[in-house]
Amino acid sequence: MSFESELLALLPRLRRFAHALARSSADADDLCQASVERALKARDQLVAGTRMDSWMYRIMRNAWIDTTRARSRHGQTFVDEEAGLAVGDAGDKQIEAVVELGNVGRAMQSLPADQREAIALVLVEGFAYKEAAEILGVPMGTLTSRLVRGREALMTKLGEAA
């Protein structure tokens, strides 16, 4: 499989991770684009035998860190794009699902960045603890601690939302 084909196949997963890191759809899209640009420029630095997904997640995480350090403030949006997706829809179950997904998204976004990253990699993307720890550049015990605290915080926040 060519570099471009492999990168293209990863885009849906990269977008999900970008949404877990960023607090808005626009920021997530910008982050995804910046990460792909960096990867294309650095394609010769991909070591043979390295998993493309792990490499891309590390690039994206570093790009996010660079972006957040460069900004002094984040713009605030009064209504998320997702909030308007169900307007005019008469399907009660679909509306409830959209509302619940929004609750989970808001709960995820309220977590500290380190917990959000750990949960996104392990619980959403399905990485093994060891792989997620390598992507984040932390010991496995630190990753485990972040996951435990993040899960507890999510359960509390979602319990309050219910």
PDB file of C-alpha atoms in Angstrom:
ATOM      1  CA  MET A   1       0.000   0.000   0.000  1.00  0.00           C
ATOM      2  CA  SER A   2       1.399   3.410  -0.924  1.00  0.00           C
ATOM      3  CA  PHE A   3       2.066   6.154   1.609  1.00  0.00           C
ATOM      4  CA  GLU A   4      -0.792   8.268   0.252  1.00  0.00           C
ATOM      5  CA  SER A   5      -3.258   5.354   0.269  1.00  0.00           C
ATOM      6  CA  GLU A   6      -2.388   4.455   3.834  1.00  0.00           C
ATOM      7  CA  LEU A   7      -2.702   8.085   4.922  1.00  0.00           C
ATOM      8  CA  LEU A   8      -6.041   8.433   3.136  1.00  0.00           C
ATOM      9  CA  ALA A   9      -7.369   5.311   4.878  1.00  0.00           C
ATOM     10  CA  LEU A  10      -6.445   6.847   8.259  1.00  0.00           C
ATOM     11  CA  LEU A  11      -8.325  10.126   7.714  1.00  0.00           C
ATOM     12  CA  PRO A  12     -11.572   9.141   9.494  1.00  0.00           C
ATOM     13  CA  ARG A  13      -9.628   8.009  12.564  1.00  0.00           C
ATOM     14  CA  LEU A  14      -7.441  11.115  12.465  1.00  0.00           C
ATOM     15  CA  ARG A  15     -10.510  13.346  12.328  1.00  0.00           C
ATOM     16  CA  ARG A  16     -11.975  11.567  15.361  1.00  0.00           C
ATOM     17  CA  PHE A  17      -8.744  12.084  17.300  1.00  0.00           C
ATOM     18  CA  ALA A  18      -8.601  15.717  16.188  1.00  0.00           C
ATOM     19  CA  HIS A  19     -12.136  16.228  17.514  1.00  0.00           C
ATOM     20  CA  ALA A  20     -11.096  14.670  20.821  1.00  0.00           C
ATOM     21  CA  LEU A  21      -8.193  17.104  21.108  1.00  0.00           C
ATOM     22  CA  ALA A  22      -9.823  20.278  19.812  1.00  0.00           C
ATOM     23  CA  ARG A  23     -12.859  21.958  21.286  1.00  0.00           C
ATOM     24  CA  SER A  24     -14.503  22.922  18.003  1.00  0.00           C
ATOM     25  CA  SER A  25     -15.100  21.340  14.624  1.00  0.00           C
ATOM     26  CA  ALA A  26     -13.215  24.119  12.851  1.00  0.00           C
ATOM     27  CA  ASP A  27     -10.162  23.669  15.096  1.00  0.00           C
ATOM     28  CA  ALA A  28     -10.330  19.905  14.586  1.00  0.00           C
ATOM     29  CA  ASP A  29     -10.447  20.290  10.805  1.00  0.00           C
ATOM     30  CA  ASP A  30      -7.517  22.720  10.903  1.00  0.00           C
ATOM     31  CA  LEU A  31      -5.570  20.331  13.120  1.00  0.00           C
ATOM     32  CA  CYS A  32      -6.248  17.404  10.798  1.00  0.00           C
ATOM     33  CA  GLN A  33      -5.129  19.410   7.774  1.00  0.00           C
ATOM     34  CA  ALA A  34      -1.967  20.640   9.512  1.00  0.00           C
ATOM     35  CA  SER A  35      -1.109  17.095  10.577  1.00  0.00           C
ATOM     36  CA  VAL A  36      -1.519  15.707   7.075  1.00  0.00           C
ATOM     37  CA  GLU A  37       0.610  18.533   5.681  1.00  0.00           C
ATOM     38  CA  ARG A  38       3.347  17.786   8.215  1.00  0.00           C
ATOM     39  CA  ALA A  39       3.208  14.091   7.404  1.00  0.00           C
ATOM     40  CA  LEU A  40       3.487  14.701   3.671  1.00  0.00           C
ATOM     41  CA  LYS A  41       6.487  16.969   4.211  1.00  0.00           C
ATOM     42  CA  ALA A  42       8.131  14.475   6.575  1.00  0.00           C
ATOM     43  CA  ARG A  43       7.219  11.269   4.750  1.00  0.00           C
ATOM     44  CA  ASP A  44      10.896  10.378   4.324  1.00  0.00           C
ATOM     45  CA  GLN A  45      11.253  10.382   8.129  1.00  0.00           C
ATOM     46  CA  LEU A  46       8.787   7.514   8.582  1.00  0.00           C
ATOM     47  CA  VAL A  47      10.961   4.618   9.714  1.00  0.00           C
ATOM     48  CA  ALA A  48      10.296   1.303   7.989  1.00  0.00           C
ATOM     49  CA  GLY A  49       8.334  -0.974  10.320  1.00  0.00           C
ATOM     50  CA  THR A  50       6.718   1.924  12.188  1.00  0.00           C
ATOM     51  CA  ARG A  51       2.934   1.866  12.220  1.00  0.00           C
ATOM     52  CA  MET A  52       1.543   4.720  10.166  1.00  0.00           C
ATOM     53  CA  ASP A  53      -1.332   5.310  12.612  1.00  0.00           C
ATOM     54  CA  SER A  54       0.967   5.674  15.633  1.00  0.00           C
ATOM     55  CA  TRP A  55       3.230   8.003  13.656  1.00  0.00           C
ATOM     56  CA  MET A  56       0.287  10.144  12.541  1.00  0.00           C
ATOM     57  CA  TYR A  57      -1.225  10.342  16.038  1.00  0.00           C
ATOM     58  CA  ARG A  58       2.110  11.557  17.381  1.00  0.00           C
ATOM     59  CA  ILE A  59       2.334  14.169  14.594  1.00  0.00           C
ATOM     60  CA  MET A  60      -1.223  15.311  15.352  1.00  0.00           C
ATOM     61  CA  ARG A  61      -0.632  15.515  19.088  1.00  0.00           C
ATOM     62  CA  ASN A  62       2.533  17.553  18.560  1.00  0.00           C
ATOM     63  CA  ALA A  63       0.707  19.850  16.128  1.00  0.00           C
ATOM     64  CA  TRP A  64      -2.039  20.361  18.715  1.00  0.00           C
ATOM     65  CA  ILE A  65       0.505  21.201  21.407  1.00  0.00           C
ATOM     66  CA  ASP A  66       2.150  23.690  19.037  1.00  0.00           C
ATOM     67  CA  THR A  67      -1.221  25.258  18.216  1.00  0.00           C
ATOM     68  CA  THR A  68      -2.336  25.634  21.826  1.00  0.00           C
ATOM     69  CA  ARG A  69       0.995  27.127  22.842  1.00  0.00           C
ATOM     70  CA  ALA A  70       0.828  29.650  19.997  1.00  0.00           C
ATOM     71  CA  ARG A  71      -2.652  30.879  20.949  1.00  0.00           C
ATOM     72  CA  SER A  72      -3.172  33.227  23.828  1.00  0.00           C
ATOM     73  CA  ARG A  73      -6.929  32.725  23.727  1.00  0.00           C
ATOM     74  CA  HIS A  74      -9.454  30.467  22.070  1.00  0.00           C
ATOM     75  CA  GLY A  75     -12.504  32.011  20.454  1.00  0.00           C
ATOM     76  CA  GLN A  76     -15.756  31.017  22.052  1.00  0.00           C
ATOM     77  CA  THR A  77     -18.725  29.783  20.113  1.00  0.00           C
ATOM     78  CA  PHE A  78     -22.193  30.200  21.548  1.00  0.00           C
ATOM     79  CA  VAL A  79     -23.676  27.229  19.716  1.00  0.00           C
ATOM     80  CA  ASP A  80     -21.750  24.236  18.385  1.00  0.00           C
ATOM     81  CA  GLU A  81     -22.394  23.134  14.835  1.00  0.00           C
ATOM     82  CA  GLU A  82     -23.653  19.789  16.166  1.00  0.00           C
ATOM     83  CA  ALA A  83     -26.368  21.530  18.158  1.00  0.00           C
ATOM     84  CA  GLY A  84     -28.215  22.414  14.961  1.00  0.00           C
ATOM     85  CA  LEU A  85     -27.958  19.030  13.263  1.00  0.00           C
ATOM     86  CA  ALA A  86     -31.259  17.692  14.617  1.00  0.00           C
ATOM     87  CA  VAL A  87     -33.334  20.842  14.015  1.00  0.00           C
ATOM     88  CA  GLY A  88     -36.522  19.969  12.172  1.00  0.00           C
ATOM     89  CA  ASP A  89     -36.132  16.205  12.675  1.00  0.00           C
ATOM     90  CA  ALA A  90     -39.248  14.430  13.939  1.00  0.00           C
ATOM     91  CA  GLY A  91     -37.565  11.121  14.885  1.00  0.00           C
ATOM     92  CA  ASP A  92     -37.577  11.030  18.697  1.00  0.00           C
ATOM     93  CA  LYS A  93     -34.984   8.259  18.928  1.00  0.00           C
ATOM     94  CA  GLN A  94     -32.632  10.018  16.541  1.00  0.00           C
ATOM     95  CA  ILE A  95     -33.011  13.276  18.463  1.00  0.00           C
ATOM     96  CA  GLU A  96     -32.331  11.478  21.749  1.00  0.00           C
ATOM     97  CA  ALA A  97     -29.234   9.845  20.238  1.00  0.00           C
ATOM     98  CA  VAL A  98     -27.948  13.211  18.993  1.00  0.00           C
ATOM     99  CA  VAL A  99     -28.579  14.772  22.409  1.00  0.00           C
ATOM    100  CA  GLU A 100     -26.795  11.908  24.183  1.00  0.00           C
ATOM    101  CA  LEU A 101     -23.878  12.078  21.766  1.00  0.00           C
ATOM    102  CA  GLY A 102     -23.705  15.799  22.448  1.00  0.00           C
ATOM    103  CA  ASN A 103     -23.658  15.094  26.194  1.00  0.00           C
ATOM    104  CA  VAL A 104     -20.771  12.668  25.756  1.00  0.00           C
ATOM    105  CA  GLY A 105     -18.926  15.155  23.539  1.00  0.00           C
ATOM    106  CA  ARG A 106     -19.373  17.962  26.056  1.00  0.00           C
ATOM    107  CA  ALA A 107     -18.284  15.688  28.897  1.00  0.00           C
ATOM    108  CA  MET A 108     -15.181  14.675  26.912  1.00  0.00           C
ATOM    109  CA  GLN A 109     -14.349  18.308  26.131  1.00  0.00           C
ATOM    110  CA  SER A 110     -14.626  19.258  29.796  1.00  0.00           C
ATOM    111  CA  LEU A 111     -11.891  16.785  30.747  1.00  0.00           C
ATOM    112  CA  PRO A 112      -8.295  17.947  31.127  1.00  0.00           C
ATOM    113  CA  ALA A 113      -6.278  17.478  27.925  1.00  0.00           C
ATOM    114  CA  ASP A 114      -4.178  14.596  29.284  1.00  0.00           C
ATOM    115  CA  GLN A 115      -7.265  12.578  30.250  1.00  0.00           C
ATOM    116  CA  ARG A 116      -9.047  13.441  26.986  1.00  0.00           C
ATOM    117  CA  GLU A 117      -6.052  12.235  24.941  1.00  0.00           C
ATOM    118  CA  ALA A 118      -5.792   8.968  26.886  1.00  0.00           C
ATOM    119  CA  ILE A 119      -9.509   8.225  26.559  1.00  0.00           C
ATOM    120  CA  ALA A 120      -9.546   9.109  22.858  1.00  0.00           C
ATOM    121  CA  LEU A 121      -6.640   6.799  22.065  1.00  0.00           C
ATOM    122  CA  VAL A 122      -7.618   3.819  24.216  1.00  0.00           C
ATOM    123  CA  LEU A 123     -11.419   3.874  24.433  1.00  0.00           C
ATOM    124  CA  VAL A 124     -12.342   5.548  21.146  1.00  0.00           C
ATOM    125  CA  GLU A 125      -9.514   4.507  18.815  1.00  0.00           C
ATOM    126  CA  GLY A 126      -8.871   1.128  20.442  1.00  0.00           C
ATOM    127  CA  PHE A 127      -5.111   1.393  20.932  1.00  0.00           C
ATOM    128  CA  ALA A 128      -3.492  -0.956  23.441  1.00  0.00           C
ATOM    129  CA  TYR A 129      -2.276   0.743  26.615  1.00  0.00           C
ATOM    130  CA  LYS A 130       1.347   0.274  25.587  1.00  0.00           C
ATOM    131  CA  GLU A 131       0.786   1.835  22.148  1.00  0.00           C
ATOM    132  CA  ALA A 132      -1.179   4.756  23.584  1.00  0.00           C
ATOM    133  CA  ALA A 133       1.542   5.375  26.180  1.00  0.00           C
ATOM    134  CA  GLU A 134       4.149   5.435  23.395  1.00  0.00           C
ATOM    135  CA  ILE A 135       2.088   7.856  21.296  1.00  0.00           C
ATOM    136  CA  LEU A 136       1.688  10.182  24.279  1.00  0.00           C
ATOM    137  CA  GLY A 137       5.290   9.718  25.387  1.00  0.00           C
ATOM    138  CA  VAL A 138       4.369   8.740  28.948  1.00  0.00           C
ATOM    139  CA  PRO A 139       4.942   5.631  31.100  1.00  0.00           C
ATOM    140  CA  MET A 140       2.174   3.050  31.044  1.00  0.00           C
ATOM    141  CA  GLY A 141       1.334   3.739  34.711  1.00  0.00           C
ATOM    142  CA  THR A 142       0.746   7.404  33.893  1.00  0.00           C
ATOM    143  CA  LEU A 143      -1.548   6.444  31.014  1.00  0.00           C
ATOM    144  CA  THR A 144      -3.473   4.045  33.264  1.00  0.00           C
ATOM    145  CA  SER A 145      -3.860   6.742  35.917  1.00  0.00           C
ATOM    146  CA  ARG A 146      -5.155   9.230  33.334  1.00  0.00           C
ATOM    147  CA  LEU A 147      -7.638   6.668  32.027  1.00  0.00           C
ATOM    148  CA  VAL A 148      -8.971   5.881  35.499  1.00  0.00           C
ATOM    149  CA  ARG A 149      -9.391   9.559  36.398  1.00  0.00           C
ATOM    150  CA  GLY A 150     -10.903  10.330  32.985  1.00  0.00           C
ATOM    151  CA  ARG A 151     -13.397   7.465  33.153  1.00  0.00           C
ATOM    152  CA  GLU A 152     -14.464   8.484  36.649  1.00  0.00           C
ATOM    153  CA  ALA A 153     -14.911  12.096  35.565  1.00  0.00           C
ATOM    154  CA  LEU A 154     -16.930  11.046  32.501  1.00  0.00           C
ATOM    155  CA  MET A 155     -19.163   8.774  34.575  1.00  0.00           C
ATOM    156  CA  THR A 156     -19.780  11.594  37.043  1.00  0.00           C
ATOM    157  CA  LYS A 157     -20.486  14.173  34.338  1.00  0.00           C
ATOM    158  CA  LEU A 158     -22.734  11.846  32.337  1.00  0.00           C
ATOM    159  CA  GLY A 159     -24.542  10.754  35.508  1.00  0.00           C
ATOM    160  CA  GLU A 160     -25.279  14.411  36.200  1.00  0.00           C
ATOM    161  CA  ALA A 161     -26.492  14.923  32.635  1.00  0.00           C
ATOM    162  CA  ALA A 162     -28.899  11.975  32.788  1.00  0.00           C
TER     163      ALA A 162
END
